[in-house]
Coordinates of C-alpha atoms and ligand atoms in Angstrom, one line a residue:
X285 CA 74.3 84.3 25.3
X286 CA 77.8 84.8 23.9
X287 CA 77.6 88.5 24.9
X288 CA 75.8 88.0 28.1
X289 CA 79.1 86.0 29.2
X290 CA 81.3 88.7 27.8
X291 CA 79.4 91.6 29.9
X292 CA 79.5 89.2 33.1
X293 CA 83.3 88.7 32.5
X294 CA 83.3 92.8 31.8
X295 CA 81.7 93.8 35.1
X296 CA 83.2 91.0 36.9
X297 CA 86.9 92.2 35.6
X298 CA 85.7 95.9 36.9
X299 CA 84.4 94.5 40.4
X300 CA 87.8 92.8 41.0
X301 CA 89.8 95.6 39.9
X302 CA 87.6 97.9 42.1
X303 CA 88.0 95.6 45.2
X304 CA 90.5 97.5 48.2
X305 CA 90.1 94.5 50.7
X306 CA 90.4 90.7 50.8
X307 CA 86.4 91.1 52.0
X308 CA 85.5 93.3 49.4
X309 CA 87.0 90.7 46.6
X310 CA 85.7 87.5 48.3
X311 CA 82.2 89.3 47.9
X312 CA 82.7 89.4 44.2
X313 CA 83.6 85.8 43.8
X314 CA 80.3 84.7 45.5
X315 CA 78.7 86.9 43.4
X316 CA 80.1 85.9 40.0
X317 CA 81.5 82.3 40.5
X318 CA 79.0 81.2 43.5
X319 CA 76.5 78.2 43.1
X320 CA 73.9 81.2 42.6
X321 CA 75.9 83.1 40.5
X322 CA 75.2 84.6 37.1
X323 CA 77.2 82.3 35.1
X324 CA 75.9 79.2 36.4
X325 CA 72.3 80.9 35.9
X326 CA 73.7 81.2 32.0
X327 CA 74.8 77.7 32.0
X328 CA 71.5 76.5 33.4
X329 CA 70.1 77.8 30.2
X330 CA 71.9 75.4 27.7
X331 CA 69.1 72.9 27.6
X332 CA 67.2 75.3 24.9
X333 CA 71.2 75.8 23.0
X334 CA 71.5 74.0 19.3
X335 CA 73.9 70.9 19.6
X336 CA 76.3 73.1 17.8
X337 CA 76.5 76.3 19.9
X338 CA 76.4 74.0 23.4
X339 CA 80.5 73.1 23.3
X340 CA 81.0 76.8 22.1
X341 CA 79.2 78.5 24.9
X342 CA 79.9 75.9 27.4
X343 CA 84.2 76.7 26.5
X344 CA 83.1 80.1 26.7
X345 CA 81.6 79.9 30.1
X346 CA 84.1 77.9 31.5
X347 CA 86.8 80.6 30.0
X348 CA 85.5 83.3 31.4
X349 CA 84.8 81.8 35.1
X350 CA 88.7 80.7 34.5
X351 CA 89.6 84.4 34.1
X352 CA 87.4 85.7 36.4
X353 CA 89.2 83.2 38.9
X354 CA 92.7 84.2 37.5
X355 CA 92.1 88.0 38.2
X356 CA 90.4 87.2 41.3
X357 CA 93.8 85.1 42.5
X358 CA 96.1 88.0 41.4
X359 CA 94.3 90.4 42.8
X360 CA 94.3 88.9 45.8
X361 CA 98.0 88.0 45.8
X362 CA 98.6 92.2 45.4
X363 CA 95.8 93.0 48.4
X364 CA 98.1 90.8 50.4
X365 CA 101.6 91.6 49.2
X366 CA 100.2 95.5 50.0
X367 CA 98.8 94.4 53.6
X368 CA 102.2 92.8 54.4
X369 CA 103.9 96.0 53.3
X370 CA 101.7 98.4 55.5
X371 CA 102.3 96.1 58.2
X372 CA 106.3 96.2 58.1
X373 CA 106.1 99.8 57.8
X374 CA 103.9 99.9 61.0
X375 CA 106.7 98.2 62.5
X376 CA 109.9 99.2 61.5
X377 CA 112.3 99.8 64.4
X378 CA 113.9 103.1 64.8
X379 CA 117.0 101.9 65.4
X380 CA 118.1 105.7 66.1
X381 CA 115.8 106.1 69.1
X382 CA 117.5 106.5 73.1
X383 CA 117.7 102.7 74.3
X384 CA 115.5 102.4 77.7
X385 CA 118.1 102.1 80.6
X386 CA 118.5 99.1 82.5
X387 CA 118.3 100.1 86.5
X388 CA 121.6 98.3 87.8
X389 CA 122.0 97.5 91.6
X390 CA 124.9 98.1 93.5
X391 CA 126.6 98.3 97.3
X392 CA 125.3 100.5 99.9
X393 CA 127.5 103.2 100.6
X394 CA 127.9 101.7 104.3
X395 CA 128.7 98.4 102.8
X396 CA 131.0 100.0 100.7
X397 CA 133.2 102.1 103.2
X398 CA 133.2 98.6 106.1
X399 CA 135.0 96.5 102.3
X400 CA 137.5 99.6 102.2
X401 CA 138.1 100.1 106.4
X402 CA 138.5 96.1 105.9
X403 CA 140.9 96.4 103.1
X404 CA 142.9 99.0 104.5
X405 CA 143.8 96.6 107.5
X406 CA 143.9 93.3 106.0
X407 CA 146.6 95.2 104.1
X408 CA 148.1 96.1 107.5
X409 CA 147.8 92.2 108.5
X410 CA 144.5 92.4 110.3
X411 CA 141.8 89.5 110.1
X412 CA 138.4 90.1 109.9
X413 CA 136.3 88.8 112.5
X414 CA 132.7 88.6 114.0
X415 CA 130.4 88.3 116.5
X416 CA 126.8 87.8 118.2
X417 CA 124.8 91.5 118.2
X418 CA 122.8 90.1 120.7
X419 CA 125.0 89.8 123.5
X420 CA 125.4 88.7 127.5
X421 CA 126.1 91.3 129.6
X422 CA 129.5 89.3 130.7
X423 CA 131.1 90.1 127.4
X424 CA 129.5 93.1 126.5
X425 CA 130.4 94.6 129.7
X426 CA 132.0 92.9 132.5
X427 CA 134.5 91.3 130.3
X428 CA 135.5 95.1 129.6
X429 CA 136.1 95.8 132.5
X430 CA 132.6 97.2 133.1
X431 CA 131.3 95.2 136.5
X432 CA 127.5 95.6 137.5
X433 CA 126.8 98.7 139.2
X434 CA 130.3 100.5 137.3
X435 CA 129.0 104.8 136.6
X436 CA 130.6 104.2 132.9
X437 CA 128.0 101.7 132.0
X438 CA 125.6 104.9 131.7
X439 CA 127.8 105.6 128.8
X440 CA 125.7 103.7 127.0
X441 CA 121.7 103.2 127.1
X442 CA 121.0 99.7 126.5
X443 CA 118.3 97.9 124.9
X444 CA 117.8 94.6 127.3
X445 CA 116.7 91.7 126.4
X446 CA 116.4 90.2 129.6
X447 CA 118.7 90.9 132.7
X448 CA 121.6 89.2 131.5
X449 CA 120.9 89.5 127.5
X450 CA 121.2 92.8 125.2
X451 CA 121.5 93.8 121.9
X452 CA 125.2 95.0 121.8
X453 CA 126.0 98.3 122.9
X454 CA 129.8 98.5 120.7
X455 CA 132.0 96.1 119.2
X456 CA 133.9 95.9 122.1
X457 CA 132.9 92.5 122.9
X458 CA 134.5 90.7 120.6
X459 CA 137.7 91.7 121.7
X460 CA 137.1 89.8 124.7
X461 CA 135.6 86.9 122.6
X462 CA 138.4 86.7 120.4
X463 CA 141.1 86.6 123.3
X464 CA 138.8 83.9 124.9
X465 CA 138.5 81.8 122.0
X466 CA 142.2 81.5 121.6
X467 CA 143.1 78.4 123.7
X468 CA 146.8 79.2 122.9
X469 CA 146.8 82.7 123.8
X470 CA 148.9 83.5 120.6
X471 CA 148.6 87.0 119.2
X472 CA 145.6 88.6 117.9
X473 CA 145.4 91.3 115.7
X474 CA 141.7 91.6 114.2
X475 CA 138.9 93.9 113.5
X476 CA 135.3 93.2 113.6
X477 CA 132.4 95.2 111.5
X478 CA 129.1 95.0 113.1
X479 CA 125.8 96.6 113.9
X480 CA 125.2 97.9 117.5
X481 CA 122.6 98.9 119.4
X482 CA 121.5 101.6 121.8
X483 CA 119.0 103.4 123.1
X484 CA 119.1 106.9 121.7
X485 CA 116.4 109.3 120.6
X486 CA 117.0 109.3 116.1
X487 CA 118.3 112.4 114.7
X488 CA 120.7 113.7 112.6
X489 CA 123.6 112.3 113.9
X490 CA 122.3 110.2 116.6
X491 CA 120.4 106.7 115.8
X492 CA 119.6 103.8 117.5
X493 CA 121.1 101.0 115.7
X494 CA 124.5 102.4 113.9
X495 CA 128.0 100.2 112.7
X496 CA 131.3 100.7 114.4
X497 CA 134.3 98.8 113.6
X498 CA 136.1 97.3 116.2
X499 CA 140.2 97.1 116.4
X500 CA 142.4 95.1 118.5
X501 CA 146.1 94.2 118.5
X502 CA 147.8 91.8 121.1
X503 CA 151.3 90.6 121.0
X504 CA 154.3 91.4 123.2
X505 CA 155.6 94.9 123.4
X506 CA 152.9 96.2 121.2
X507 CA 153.3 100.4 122.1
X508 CA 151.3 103.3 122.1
X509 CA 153.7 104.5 119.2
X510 CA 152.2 101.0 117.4
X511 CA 148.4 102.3 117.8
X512 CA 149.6 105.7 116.4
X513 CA 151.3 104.5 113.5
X514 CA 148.0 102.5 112.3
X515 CA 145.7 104.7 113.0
X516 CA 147.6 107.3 111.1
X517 CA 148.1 105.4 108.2
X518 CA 144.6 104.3 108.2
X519 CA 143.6 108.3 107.9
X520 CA 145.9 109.4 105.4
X521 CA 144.7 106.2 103.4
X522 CA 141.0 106.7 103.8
X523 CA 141.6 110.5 103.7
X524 CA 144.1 111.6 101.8
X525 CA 148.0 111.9 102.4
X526 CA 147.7 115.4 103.5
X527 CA 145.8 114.6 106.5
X528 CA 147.3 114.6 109.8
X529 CA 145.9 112.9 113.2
X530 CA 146.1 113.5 117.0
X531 CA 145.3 112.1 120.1
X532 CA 143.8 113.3 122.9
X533 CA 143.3 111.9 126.6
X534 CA 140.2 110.2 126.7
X535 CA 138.2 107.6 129.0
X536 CA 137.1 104.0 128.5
X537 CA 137.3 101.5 131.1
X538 CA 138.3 99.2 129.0
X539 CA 141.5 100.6 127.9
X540 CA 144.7 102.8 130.0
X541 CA 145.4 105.0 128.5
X542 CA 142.9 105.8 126.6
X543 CA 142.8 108.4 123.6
X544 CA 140.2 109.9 120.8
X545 CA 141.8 110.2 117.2
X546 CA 141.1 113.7 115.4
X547 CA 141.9 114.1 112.1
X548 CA 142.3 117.6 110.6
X549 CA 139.8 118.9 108.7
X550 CA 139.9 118.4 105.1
X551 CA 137.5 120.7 104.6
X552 CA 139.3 124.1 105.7
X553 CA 142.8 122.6 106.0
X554 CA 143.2 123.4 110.0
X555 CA 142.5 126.2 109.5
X556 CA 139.3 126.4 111.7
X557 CA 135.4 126.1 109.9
X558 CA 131.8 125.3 111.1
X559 CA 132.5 121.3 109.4
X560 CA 134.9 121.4 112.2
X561 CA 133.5 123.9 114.6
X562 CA 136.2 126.2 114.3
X563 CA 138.7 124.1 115.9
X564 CA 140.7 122.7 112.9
X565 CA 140.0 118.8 113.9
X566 CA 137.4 116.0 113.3
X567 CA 136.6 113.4 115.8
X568 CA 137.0 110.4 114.4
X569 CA 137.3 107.5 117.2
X570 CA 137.9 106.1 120.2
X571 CA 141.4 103.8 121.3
X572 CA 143.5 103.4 123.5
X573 CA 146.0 100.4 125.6
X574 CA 144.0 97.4 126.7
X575 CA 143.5 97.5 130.1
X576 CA 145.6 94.7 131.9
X577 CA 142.1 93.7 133.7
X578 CA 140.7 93.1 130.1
X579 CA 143.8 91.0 129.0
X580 CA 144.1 89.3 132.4
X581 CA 139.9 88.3 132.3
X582 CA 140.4 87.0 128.7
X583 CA 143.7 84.8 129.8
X584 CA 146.3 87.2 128.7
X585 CA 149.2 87.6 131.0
X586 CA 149.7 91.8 131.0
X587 CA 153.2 91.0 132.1
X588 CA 153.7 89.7 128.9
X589 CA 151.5 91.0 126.7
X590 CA 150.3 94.2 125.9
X591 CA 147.8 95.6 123.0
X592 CA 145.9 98.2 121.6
X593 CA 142.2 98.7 120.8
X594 CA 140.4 101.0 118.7
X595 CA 136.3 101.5 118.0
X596 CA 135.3 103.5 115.1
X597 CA 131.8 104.8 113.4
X598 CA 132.1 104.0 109.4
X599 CA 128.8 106.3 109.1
X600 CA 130.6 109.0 110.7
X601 CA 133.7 108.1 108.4
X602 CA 131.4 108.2 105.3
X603 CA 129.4 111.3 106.4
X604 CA 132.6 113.1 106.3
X605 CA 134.1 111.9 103.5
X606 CA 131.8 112.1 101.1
X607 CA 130.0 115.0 102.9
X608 CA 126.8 113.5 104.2
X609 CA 124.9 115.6 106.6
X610 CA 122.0 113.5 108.4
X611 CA 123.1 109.3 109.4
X612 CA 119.1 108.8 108.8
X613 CA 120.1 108.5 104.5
X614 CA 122.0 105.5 105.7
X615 CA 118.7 103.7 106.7
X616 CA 115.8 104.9 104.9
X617 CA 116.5 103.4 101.6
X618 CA 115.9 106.6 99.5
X619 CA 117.3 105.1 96.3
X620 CA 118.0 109.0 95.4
X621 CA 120.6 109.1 97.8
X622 CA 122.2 106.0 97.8
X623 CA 122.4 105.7 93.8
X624 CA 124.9 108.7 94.0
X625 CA 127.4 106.3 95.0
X626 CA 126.9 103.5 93.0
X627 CA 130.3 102.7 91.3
X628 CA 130.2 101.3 87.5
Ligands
LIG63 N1 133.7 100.8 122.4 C1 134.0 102.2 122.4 C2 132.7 103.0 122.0 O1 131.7 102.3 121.7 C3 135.0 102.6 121.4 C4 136.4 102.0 121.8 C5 136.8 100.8 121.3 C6 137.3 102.7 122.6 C7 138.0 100.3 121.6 C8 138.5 102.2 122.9 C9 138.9 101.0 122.4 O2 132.6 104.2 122.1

């Protein structure tokens, strides 16, 4: 019996020491140290033992489950100390790989160039103001000096709302709202950023909702030389020092006299290319006096006051400053386009 026990321990020992897996060693102590096992099968035997030999074998039995046990636990102890080890290898960080990039939002360029158009004249002592895009056709016209029936009205294709309602054809309304709203009639000096609305076939430089930034300046003796003196600081500043403006004799009904700003090209220097069509200068917008009807309509006396008014396109601006060649990028949200001029 004595060497039965010792071969059991012997194979057992092997079978543990052979085990890879926590399976593989779970099957061995079923098979050795289970209720069916070969070593309770021995001990089941000790009935037919001498009195003497039963304590001897029985200590023997019970030593060699106990070891059998012990090298079981151990061995178990290195299966799982091994399995942790292959597991924190699998997932080590490689701390020396590219981090992902985290997409970051930012301004739209348009949004961008209306903050430094406003900037530029709040320096200059201008408020920023707003007003209704859907508008009546009292301030959005008549107000301006535009009366039902007027041949400049065809200027601008309208979107109507119903006879006396449309979506805003300019800014130009809230020149006359602002003068309105002012129950003192002390001087204004504003401008007003806001989309407009007209009817016009989409294309490269046309569309039919666009931004314009509106200007307006009333006080007494406010000059021509005034509106120049603005205007051409607000180029140089948005364009660079170099740049020089003129103005040429334009027509609005809504302002006498009335100009159109060019700036020179910063492109050829003057000089004449096809960015400027040969001609050395850049449109850039449209100004002029207010027109003593306007001030008069809106409570201004134009014997004592007088003003200047100025619209301008901040897509245009931007399309020329940062060379952008179709005002359709403004609108169709290709995140291509408008992450080139994300700032940091
Ligand atoms: N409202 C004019 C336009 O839409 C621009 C303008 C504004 C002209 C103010 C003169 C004065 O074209």
């Amino acid at each position: 019996m004595k060497e039965q026990l010792h071969a059991l321990e012997k194979e057992a020992l092997q079978k543990v020491g052979d085990a890879t897996s926590l399976k593989e060693l779970q099957d061995v102590r079923v098979a050795y140290l289970g209720k069916k096992g070969p070593i309770t099968e021995v001990l089941r035997g000790m009935g037919k033992l001498s009195k003497e030999e039963r304590p001897i074998i029985g200590e023997l039995a019970n030593k060699v489950r106990g070891n059998i046990a012990d090298a079981i636990d151990s061995k178990k102890a290195s299966i799982e100390a091994a399995e942790l080890e292959k597991q924190l290898e699998e997932e080590t960080i490689d701390v020396t790989l590219p981090g992902r990039p985290v997409p970051t939002g930012g301004p739209h360029l348009l949004t961008s160039i209306v903050e430094e158009i406003e900037d530029l004249f709040i320096g200059m002592g201008f408020e920023v103001r707003e007003g209704p895009e859907v508008e009546t056709d009292y301030y959005n016209f008549e107000a301006l000096n535009l009366p039902k029936g007027h041949p400049a009205r065809d200027m601008q294709d309208s979107f109507y709302i119903t006879e006396e309602i449309l979506m805003r054809t300019h800014t130009s309304p809230v020149q006359a709202r602002t003068m309105n709203a002012m129950e003192d009639k002390r001087p204004v000096k504003m401008i007003c950023p806001g989309k407009v609305y007209r009817r016009d076939t989409d294309d490269a430089t046309h569309s039919h909702q666009f931004t314009q930034i509106e200007g307006l300046y009333v006080d007494k003796n406010v000059r021509m030389s005034d509106l120049k003196g603005v205007l051409d600081r607000f180029a140089k500043q948005m364009f660079g020092q170099e740049r020089e403006i003129r103005l040429r004799p334009s027509f609005f009904p809504f302002t006498e006299p009335s100009v159109e700003m060019d700036i020179s090209c910063k492109v050829c220097n003057g000089e004449g290319c096809s960015v400027c069509k040969q001609t050395g200068w850049i449109e850039i917008l449209g100004a002029g006096m207010v027109h003593p009807r306007v001030l008069e309509m809106a409570g201004y006396d134009p014997k004592v006051y007088s003003g200047f008014a100025f619209g301008m396109g901040p897509e245009r601006i931007a399309m020329l400053k940062y060379g952008v060649d179709d005002i359709r990028h403004f609108y169709t949200n290709d995140i291509r386009f408008l992450k080139q001029y994300h700032q940091a």
